[in-house]
XYZ file of C-alpha atoms in Angstrom:
568
model
C -61.893 26.278 -63.725
C -58.231 25.010 -64.220
C -57.662 24.827 -67.886
C -54.687 22.683 -66.848
C -56.993 19.809 -66.097
C -58.614 20.021 -69.264
C -58.416 16.553 -70.935
C -55.836 16.445 -74.111
C -53.510 18.526 -72.379
C -49.931 18.239 -74.031
C -46.676 19.488 -72.733
C -44.062 19.171 -74.865
C -40.300 20.545 -74.767
C -39.571 22.994 -78.080
C -37.903 25.623 -80.002
C -40.219 28.064 -80.361
C -40.280 31.619 -82.414
C -36.606 31.494 -81.507
C -36.882 30.659 -77.699
C -36.040 27.602 -75.655
C -38.801 26.765 -73.193
C -41.771 24.849 -72.803
C -45.312 24.354 -75.122
C -48.024 24.279 -73.587
C -51.271 23.292 -75.300
C -54.602 23.132 -73.703
C -57.360 21.090 -74.965
C -61.026 22.470 -75.527
C -62.768 22.215 -72.530
C -66.369 22.218 -73.952
C -69.475 21.640 -71.804
C -73.351 21.426 -73.780
C -76.752 21.570 -71.644
C -79.806 20.362 -73.172
C -83.157 21.045 -71.288
C -86.242 20.337 -71.930
C -89.613 20.322 -70.907
C -92.718 18.668 -72.040
C -96.397 18.936 -70.603
C -99.345 17.085 -72.299
C -103.105 16.308 -71.614
C -104.720 13.721 -73.103
C -107.981 13.135 -72.791
C -109.912 10.254 -75.043
C -114.074 9.552 -75.045
C -116.685 7.975 -76.566
C -119.971 8.391 -77.488
C -122.876 5.947 -77.520
C -119.925 3.624 -78.534
C -119.801 5.084 -81.833
C -118.135 8.877 -81.744
C -114.855 8.209 -80.426
C -113.182 11.493 -79.868
C -109.049 11.910 -79.040
C -108.239 15.023 -77.436
C -104.431 16.548 -77.080
C -102.517 19.688 -76.117
C -98.828 20.418 -74.991
C -96.610 22.177 -74.019
C -92.730 22.314 -75.187
C -89.698 24.322 -73.918
C -86.618 23.821 -75.067
C -82.775 25.046 -74.226
C -79.554 24.290 -75.909
C -76.579 25.835 -75.437
C -72.610 25.511 -75.739
C -70.112 26.982 -73.784
C -66.385 26.008 -75.251
C -62.911 27.137 -74.038
C -59.380 26.221 -74.646
C -55.669 28.133 -74.452
C -52.107 27.454 -75.284
C -48.951 28.848 -74.180
C -45.139 28.724 -75.402
C -41.549 29.767 -74.832
C -41.792 29.286 -71.077
C -38.662 31.093 -69.735
C -38.173 27.422 -67.569
C -39.053 23.637 -68.394
C -40.308 23.128 -65.094
C -43.572 25.265 -65.979
C -46.217 23.374 -67.037
C -48.928 25.592 -66.621
C -50.538 28.961 -68.297
C -51.697 30.379 -65.666
C -53.593 33.527 -65.675
C -51.471 36.824 -65.251
C -48.572 34.885 -67.235
C -47.123 38.182 -69.201
C -47.505 38.453 -73.221
C -43.832 40.932 -73.430
C -41.980 41.010 -77.716
C -38.319 42.134 -76.873
C -37.168 44.865 -79.473
C -35.631 41.922 -81.421
C -39.236 40.754 -81.467
C -38.522 37.125 -79.613
C -41.634 35.748 -78.025
C -40.597 35.545 -74.858
C -43.703 34.122 -73.283
C -47.361 34.249 -74.871
C -50.714 32.914 -74.104
C -54.344 32.933 -75.577
C -57.378 31.653 -74.566
C -60.436 31.638 -76.843
C -63.824 31.191 -75.706
C -67.418 30.741 -77.649
C -70.896 30.038 -76.408
C -74.294 30.151 -78.013
C -77.999 29.078 -76.784
C -80.763 28.657 -78.810
C -84.552 28.584 -76.901
C -87.584 26.595 -78.481
C -91.308 27.630 -77.134
C -94.354 25.563 -77.995
C -97.552 25.456 -77.747
C -99.826 22.133 -80.026
C -103.002 20.675 -80.101
C -104.221 17.501 -81.703
C -108.209 16.767 -81.890
C -109.267 13.403 -83.396
C -112.484 11.839 -84.197
C -113.652 8.924 -86.394
C -117.442 7.239 -86.507
C -117.684 3.884 -85.777
C -114.095 3.212 -86.440
C -114.556 4.089 -90.630
C -114.649 7.777 -90.715
C -111.585 9.423 -89.391
C -110.397 12.651 -88.847
C -107.339 14.433 -87.679
C -106.580 18.180 -87.222
C -103.268 19.406 -85.626
C -102.039 23.086 -84.849
C -99.015 24.377 -83.602
C -97.218 27.071 -82.820
C -93.486 27.489 -82.654
C -91.308 29.991 -81.930
C -87.485 30.141 -81.395
C -84.366 32.564 -80.603
C -83.104 31.804 -83.562
C -84.410 33.873 -86.298
C -85.531 38.297 -86.410
C -87.032 39.381 -83.579
C -89.996 40.535 -85.251
C -90.329 36.885 -86.717
C -89.646 34.284 -84.483
C -93.392 32.969 -84.290
C -95.158 30.648 -87.224
C -98.436 28.616 -86.946
C -98.436 24.913 -88.260
C -102.140 22.851 -89.567
C -102.156 20.033 -90.324
C -105.441 18.153 -91.336
C -105.884 14.293 -92.307
C -108.565 12.077 -93.222
C -109.486 8.443 -93.353
C -112.091 5.939 -94.669
C -111.651 2.209 -93.961
C -113.609 0.566 -96.888
C -113.332 -2.766 -95.862
C -116.050 -2.223 -93.156
C -118.553 -0.943 -96.041
C -121.722 -3.497 -96.524
C -121.215 -3.665 -99.944
C -116.754 -4.392 -99.388
C -118.466 -8.029 -97.639
C -118.390 -10.190 -100.297
C -114.959 -9.119 -101.066
C -113.536 -12.167 -99.114
C -109.928 -12.365 -99.778
C -109.763 -8.202 -98.716
C -109.391 -8.283 -94.897
C -108.649 -4.356 -94.061
C -108.598 -1.970 -96.460
C -107.684 2.221 -95.799
C -107.869 4.825 -97.767
C -106.336 7.837 -96.519
C -105.180 12.005 -97.142
C -103.118 14.444 -95.561
C -102.167 18.155 -95.832
C -100.117 19.793 -93.303
C -96.765 22.554 -93.122
C -93.981 22.092 -90.962
C -90.620 24.142 -89.827
C -86.803 23.767 -89.851
C -84.993 25.882 -87.912
C -81.459 26.450 -88.696
C -78.657 25.601 -87.061
C -76.525 28.316 -86.215
C -77.832 30.154 -83.176
C -77.120 33.933 -84.100
C -77.501 33.335 -88.727
C -80.112 36.290 -88.378
C -77.867 39.213 -85.903
C -75.511 40.820 -86.370
C -72.613 39.328 -84.508
C -69.370 41.188 -83.617
C -66.036 39.043 -84.245
C -62.107 39.990 -83.315
C -60.734 42.282 -85.373
C -56.959 43.508 -86.240
C -54.909 45.821 -83.888
C -54.423 49.753 -84.111
C -51.833 50.949 -82.004
C -52.402 48.162 -79.455
C -56.037 48.363 -79.242
C -57.611 45.097 -81.161
C -60.697 46.418 -83.068
C -63.895 44.778 -83.434
C -65.422 43.687 -86.891
C -68.692 42.113 -87.785
C -68.800 38.462 -88.642
C -72.089 38.568 -90.693
C -74.632 40.921 -91.725
C -77.651 41.254 -89.627
C -81.076 40.052 -90.984
C -83.678 40.378 -88.836
C -86.467 39.189 -91.346
C -84.799 36.265 -91.357
C -87.290 33.178 -90.449
C -88.724 30.051 -90.574
C -87.873 27.340 -93.897
C -91.823 26.472 -94.308
C -92.847 23.374 -95.914
C -96.371 22.286 -97.147
C -96.946 18.802 -97.898
C -99.792 16.165 -99.349
C -99.942 12.629 -98.781
C -102.248 10.497 -100.812
C -102.093 6.063 -99.698
C -103.860 3.359 -99.361
C -103.002 0.470 -97.442
C -104.853 -3.030 -97.882
C -104.465 -6.661 -95.601
C -105.370 -9.689 -98.427
C -105.836 -13.499 -97.418
C -105.957 -13.726 -93.767
C -103.570 -10.944 -93.934
C -100.776 -12.940 -94.796
C -100.330 -10.259 -97.686
C -99.681 -6.539 -96.626
C -99.494 -3.789 -99.214
C -99.180 -0.155 -98.865
C -99.021 2.494 -101.537
C -97.771 6.712 -100.985
C -97.928 9.575 -103.085
C -96.379 12.855 -101.588
C -95.690 16.226 -103.026
C -94.047 18.364 -100.547
C -93.250 22.616 -101.401
C -90.232 24.281 -98.989
C -90.340 27.875 -99.182
C -88.461 30.586 -97.409
C -84.878 28.464 -97.872
C -81.677 30.318 -96.639
C -79.442 30.965 -99.518
C -76.254 33.714 -99.339
C -77.713 36.309 -102.005
C -75.759 38.489 -103.143
C -75.938 42.309 -102.921
C -75.722 44.818 -105.149
C -72.814 48.038 -105.282
C -69.133 47.251 -104.451
C -68.803 49.304 -100.743
C -69.701 46.433 -98.306
C -67.418 44.547 -95.917
C -69.768 41.388 -96.878
C -70.684 41.405 -100.433
C -73.556 38.136 -99.366
C -76.491 38.315 -97.216
C -78.550 35.243 -95.895
C -82.226 35.130 -96.739
C -84.919 33.234 -97.154
C -84.748 33.332 -100.793
C -84.979 29.985 -102.691
C -88.030 27.199 -102.887
C -87.579 23.979 -104.322
C -89.979 21.338 -103.933
C -89.634 16.786 -103.732
C -92.444 14.554 -104.458
C -92.408 10.443 -105.468
C -94.610 7.685 -104.798
C -92.766 4.806 -101.903
C -94.866 0.791 -102.382
C -94.774 -1.460 -99.643
C -95.268 -5.446 -98.793
C -95.273 -7.635 -96.271
C -95.870 -11.093 -96.754
C -95.447 -13.982 -94.624
C -93.690 -17.220 -97.019
C -94.145 -19.922 -93.696
C -96.717 -18.976 -91.030
C -98.139 -22.197 -90.180
C -95.589 -24.379 -90.024
C -92.843 -24.813 -87.571
C -90.430 -22.446 -89.920
C -91.947 -18.799 -89.780
C -90.860 -17.201 -92.452
C -91.680 -13.339 -93.414
C -91.033 -11.122 -95.976
C -90.903 -7.001 -96.627
C -89.803 -5.054 -99.568
C -90.306 -1.045 -100.458
C -89.617 1.245 -103.644
C -89.658 4.167 -103.085
C -88.615 7.530 -106.349
C -88.432 11.377 -105.969
C -88.029 13.766 -107.804
C -86.603 17.088 -106.874
C -87.299 20.722 -108.557
C -85.866 24.366 -107.712
C -89.190 26.689 -108.190
C -88.265 29.655 -107.464
C -85.077 32.006 -106.510
C -84.476 35.592 -104.653
C -84.054 37.192 -108.084
C -86.559 34.802 -110.441
C -83.229 33.613 -112.590
C -80.926 30.980 -111.878
C -78.276 30.877 -109.051
C -74.499 30.848 -109.714
C -75.056 28.204 -113.463
C -75.388 25.860 -110.995
C -78.988 25.769 -110.138
C -81.357 26.308 -112.523
C -84.671 26.807 -112.354
C -87.339 23.695 -113.254
C -84.206 21.414 -112.802
C -83.508 19.177 -109.968
C -81.357 20.607 -107.314
C -79.009 17.591 -107.636
C -77.737 17.693 -111.685
C -74.768 16.045 -112.143
C -72.608 18.904 -114.091
C -70.313 17.966 -116.677
C -68.079 18.517 -120.024
C -69.254 17.243 -123.588
C -67.653 15.096 -125.323
C -67.837 13.846 -129.178
C -65.118 11.275 -129.519
C -61.028 11.841 -129.693
C -59.342 14.421 -131.787
C -57.685 12.308 -134.352
C -55.387 15.106 -136.082
C -54.820 18.969 -135.991
C -57.647 19.972 -138.481
C -60.177 18.646 -136.339
C -59.293 20.847 -133.574
C -62.272 23.970 -134.032
C -60.187 27.323 -134.915
C -61.837 30.492 -133.102
C -59.934 34.269 -134.469
C -58.850 37.107 -131.592
C -60.254 40.366 -131.886
C -56.940 40.858 -133.688
C -57.591 38.457 -136.356
C -54.864 35.725 -135.394
C -56.109 32.121 -135.526
C -56.305 30.688 -131.501
C -57.591 26.861 -131.315
C -59.742 25.851 -128.941
C -58.414 25.290 -125.827
C -58.459 27.129 -122.194
C -56.788 30.147 -123.291
C -53.261 29.645 -123.799
C -51.272 28.714 -126.853
C -49.598 25.778 -125.021
C -53.149 24.518 -123.103
C -54.650 23.766 -126.782
C -56.567 20.708 -127.420
C -54.581 18.752 -129.598
C -54.192 15.308 -131.166
C -54.860 12.818 -129.074
C -57.310 14.497 -126.281
C -60.637 14.343 -126.027
C -62.360 16.526 -128.458
C -64.477 18.546 -125.945
C -67.298 20.858 -126.868
C -67.221 24.096 -126.442
C -71.300 25.115 -125.786
C -71.360 28.583 -124.968
C -68.848 29.281 -128.115
C -66.603 31.536 -126.621
C -63.114 29.185 -127.931
C -62.128 28.748 -124.640
C -63.158 25.393 -122.627
C -63.819 26.725 -119.093
C -66.120 26.002 -116.236
C -69.008 27.433 -118.442
C -69.058 24.659 -121.101
C -70.157 22.349 -118.095
C -73.672 20.827 -119.268
C -76.576 18.710 -117.151
C -75.286 15.652 -118.142
C -77.413 13.891 -115.570
C -78.782 13.223 -112.188
C -77.063 11.510 -109.262
C -80.007 10.244 -108.121
C -81.228 7.039 -107.837
C -84.413 6.596 -110.326
C -85.573 3.876 -107.632
C -84.492 2.866 -103.856
C -84.878 0.360 -101.743
C -85.057 -2.491 -98.904
C -85.198 -6.229 -98.646
C -85.871 -8.116 -95.242
C -86.512 -11.690 -94.353
C -87.094 -13.168 -90.517
C -86.993 -16.634 -90.546
C -87.572 -18.634 -87.148
C -87.161 -22.299 -86.380
C -87.563 -23.400 -83.003
C -85.040 -21.075 -80.874
C -83.557 -19.936 -84.121
C -84.138 -16.947 -85.539
C -82.366 -15.134 -89.032
C -83.109 -11.759 -89.493
C -81.447 -9.935 -93.221
C -81.632 -6.862 -94.244
C -80.699 -5.486 -98.068
C -81.064 -2.237 -98.889
C -80.134 -1.214 -102.664
C -80.159 1.425 -105.503
C -80.904 1.547 -109.209
C -79.787 3.982 -112.137
C -77.654 6.781 -110.129
C -74.885 8.523 -112.468
C -71.623 8.367 -110.422
C -68.125 10.116 -112.092
C -65.372 8.054 -110.562
C -63.125 11.119 -109.991
C -61.149 9.424 -107.236
C -59.600 7.204 -109.861
C -59.618 9.179 -113.545
C -58.468 11.610 -111.801
C -55.479 10.167 -109.770
C -53.890 10.095 -114.052
C -54.224 13.786 -113.684
C -50.120 14.568 -113.285
C -47.344 15.639 -115.005
C -43.317 15.030 -114.707
C -42.968 18.201 -111.909
C -46.135 16.691 -110.298
C -46.741 12.932 -109.386
C -49.378 11.614 -106.821
C -50.836 8.243 -105.588
C -51.986 6.191 -108.870
C -55.685 5.024 -108.594
C -56.799 3.813 -111.956
C -54.400 -0.272 -113.043
C -53.101 1.262 -115.943
C -52.208 -1.967 -117.093
C -55.530 -2.852 -117.667
C -56.924 0.883 -119.961
C -55.014 2.237 -122.738
C -54.068 5.364 -124.260
C -54.898 7.426 -127.279
C -51.093 6.468 -129.310
C -51.795 7.309 -133.449
C -55.010 8.474 -135.400
C -58.021 6.323 -136.052
C -57.881 5.091 -131.620
C -60.438 4.831 -129.652
C -59.007 4.462 -125.870
C -60.009 4.731 -122.283
C -57.457 7.959 -122.268
C -56.842 10.747 -124.026
C -52.574 10.501 -125.080
C -49.265 11.018 -122.752
C -47.523 14.002 -123.463
C -44.685 14.776 -120.825
C -43.803 17.701 -122.892
C -46.800 19.213 -121.639
C -47.758 20.208 -118.219
C -51.657 20.698 -118.404
C -54.439 18.925 -119.720
C -57.042 20.931 -120.433
C -59.516 19.018 -118.068
C -58.309 15.605 -120.291
C -57.586 13.912 -117.072
C -59.708 14.875 -114.090
C -62.885 12.761 -114.981
C -65.523 15.772 -115.073
C -66.491 14.776 -119.421
C -69.833 13.026 -119.992
C -67.964 9.955 -121.480
C -67.179 9.391 -118.059
C -70.445 8.758 -116.621
C -71.516 5.362 -114.706
C -74.885 4.342 -113.950
C -74.445 2.502 -110.788
C -76.621 0.019 -109.139
C -75.925 -1.524 -106.186
C -77.104 -4.184 -103.438
C -75.912 -4.569 -99.802
C -76.461 -7.103 -97.465
C -76.928 -4.001 -94.231
C -77.201 -6.298 -91.874
C -77.394 -10.174 -90.651
C -78.531 -11.569 -87.177
C -77.770 -15.226 -86.435
C -79.436 -15.678 -82.980
C -80.523 -18.937 -80.081
C -82.330 -18.330 -77.502
C -81.732 -21.179 -74.526
C -85.716 -22.668 -73.888
C -86.896 -20.686 -70.994
C -87.932 -24.274 -69.294
C -84.326 -24.513 -69.162
C -83.281 -20.965 -68.079
C -85.368 -21.031 -65.295
C -84.277 -23.768 -64.261
C -80.761 -21.624 -63.320
C -83.284 -19.166 -62.219
C -83.133 -16.576 -65.641
C -86.006 -15.200 -67.575
C -84.335 -15.914 -70.734
C -81.093 -15.635 -72.324
C -80.286 -15.312 -75.970
C -77.373 -15.690 -77.552
C -76.358 -14.437 -81.180
C -74.008 -13.295 -84.249
C -74.514 -9.954 -86.265
C -72.879 -8.677 -88.995
C -72.799 -4.878 -90.837
C -72.058 -4.087 -94.252
C -70.376 -8.192 -95.428
C -71.373 -8.000 -98.660
C -71.817 -4.881 -101.783
C -72.623 -6.007 -105.015
C -72.671 -3.256 -107.478
C -71.360 -2.657 -111.188
C -69.535 0.940 -110.297
C -65.279 0.985 -110.887
C -65.016 2.883 -107.926
C -64.884 1.575 -104.492
C -68.349 2.266 -102.786
C -71.186 3.589 -104.294
C -73.007 4.445 -101.459
C -71.490 6.703 -99.944
C -71.233 9.578 -103.044
C -72.163 12.222 -102.216
C -75.771 12.820 -103.828
C -75.528 16.718 -104.248
C -72.524 16.759 -106.680
C -72.324 12.874 -108.774
C -68.248 12.922 -107.960
C -66.124 10.698 -106.380
C -63.809 12.036 -104.753
C -63.397 9.675 -102.320
C -63.351 11.711 -99.642
C -65.549 9.524 -97.470
C -64.437 6.032 -96.092
C -66.508 3.409 -97.596
C -69.161 1.641 -95.290
C -67.040 -0.193 -92.835
C -67.614 -3.910 -92.155
C -68.270 -4.497 -88.710
C -69.085 -8.044 -86.757
C -70.620 -8.480 -83.482
C -70.630 -11.109 -80.857
C -72.699 -11.555 -78.049
C -74.961 -12.543 -75.149
C -78.256 -11.119 -73.481
C -78.835 -12.089 -70.234
C -82.571 -11.228 -68.721
C -82.540 -12.337 -64.697
């Protein structure tokens, strides 16, 4: 491989390490290969036209690999040398000046998965349905003794609308009850997480050493989930209205976590283990209605709504982890400082005494950093006389109470229109991006994203402003402006026009005249409108895990597409 021909090469005359010459930076050369093979045997048959069987058996093999190399060289003896070839010397003179140097780095990983699976489905007279599935999967990413796992599942269904006692319900066209139980496994992304990987270490006496990059854990295995589902499907009024309702409960165990190891003599203080268990349960409702079906204009609408509850069930120690993950609470929690209004005068500042009997005002541990009149009164929840992260509490869930989508499809002659909205209700978010930008001092200024002309600041006793006092005499504000207080929590709702498409299909007779099967012209717009009550930019892209909007992701881009589809 000629690395100098890799895409991304950058040749720039420069002065590096005191040497005039050419700096050559090779772009990364990367190749990815995925090989997948599946073999399926499918057989269907019926007995007496009432006992129906459907058998499926299969084998799957997947190999995913990546080979990556990159290199660089600098301080070449001549500007006419444009390539860092193998054998270019790496020499330092007595003064430590680098006269020539090259560096090549390579990386490779490989993951292999082998699966055996089968499905047996049976139904009696299309009325009573049963399906049994069994998978046996093995993956190279796990420890050598725990690479294989078995995942069974069972599903039952009953088309109760076909029963004789349902014949008098003329408005019910179809009704089905269904339930299922099943297990599944999750493969983690890193190929050698269970292995004792070795990395490049420091240099000693001219020889490069090796160090373990992570602790091996040959018992590291699948993240396993067990899920129950109950559902109801009904079609009403000549299939004009279709309703679907689902309830699910999913319990996941053996989840990955970096466990802190006892003692202090390890090179690594943490090890990846299957150490966490959590659950999710929720309901999903879906409706489809043909508003206009027998007219020249056809109009079909869909609506769905979902709710999910998340809960941390167990940890490796049986105790809460890192103060952020509490057993019995959701993994997704918004943590904030508890506030109790503003400190209006010095007498309202809580007072503590240290071990020497000295009076100490509540703050983050320093005299300069104590809470002062005009600041928010932050509650010292653990009573240690300091405001630290130990005083954060669970102030709400960043998960929405409900979420879903609304869509419509309208057709008239050769025209069609489709509109898709998505929505979210009841999320809790802190706009740390706007409000945190006011956390500046006279020696540290940055971009301000809050319009200070539309907000108020504490100035005198009795004020109830939007922000605490501005006091340039102090450089630290004890978390006053970093937006991590519960009075900054917003309950956010939004409705977004996710996609709109307008199309026109050329009449088939006209298309045939020009020897075409079909012609379609369309316009599609994505993320065209967003209605919300959030003070920030885009509530949909705020991290679900923390609930803090630090503007680390761009708002959803607005996209417009005009297209032409021609079928020959």
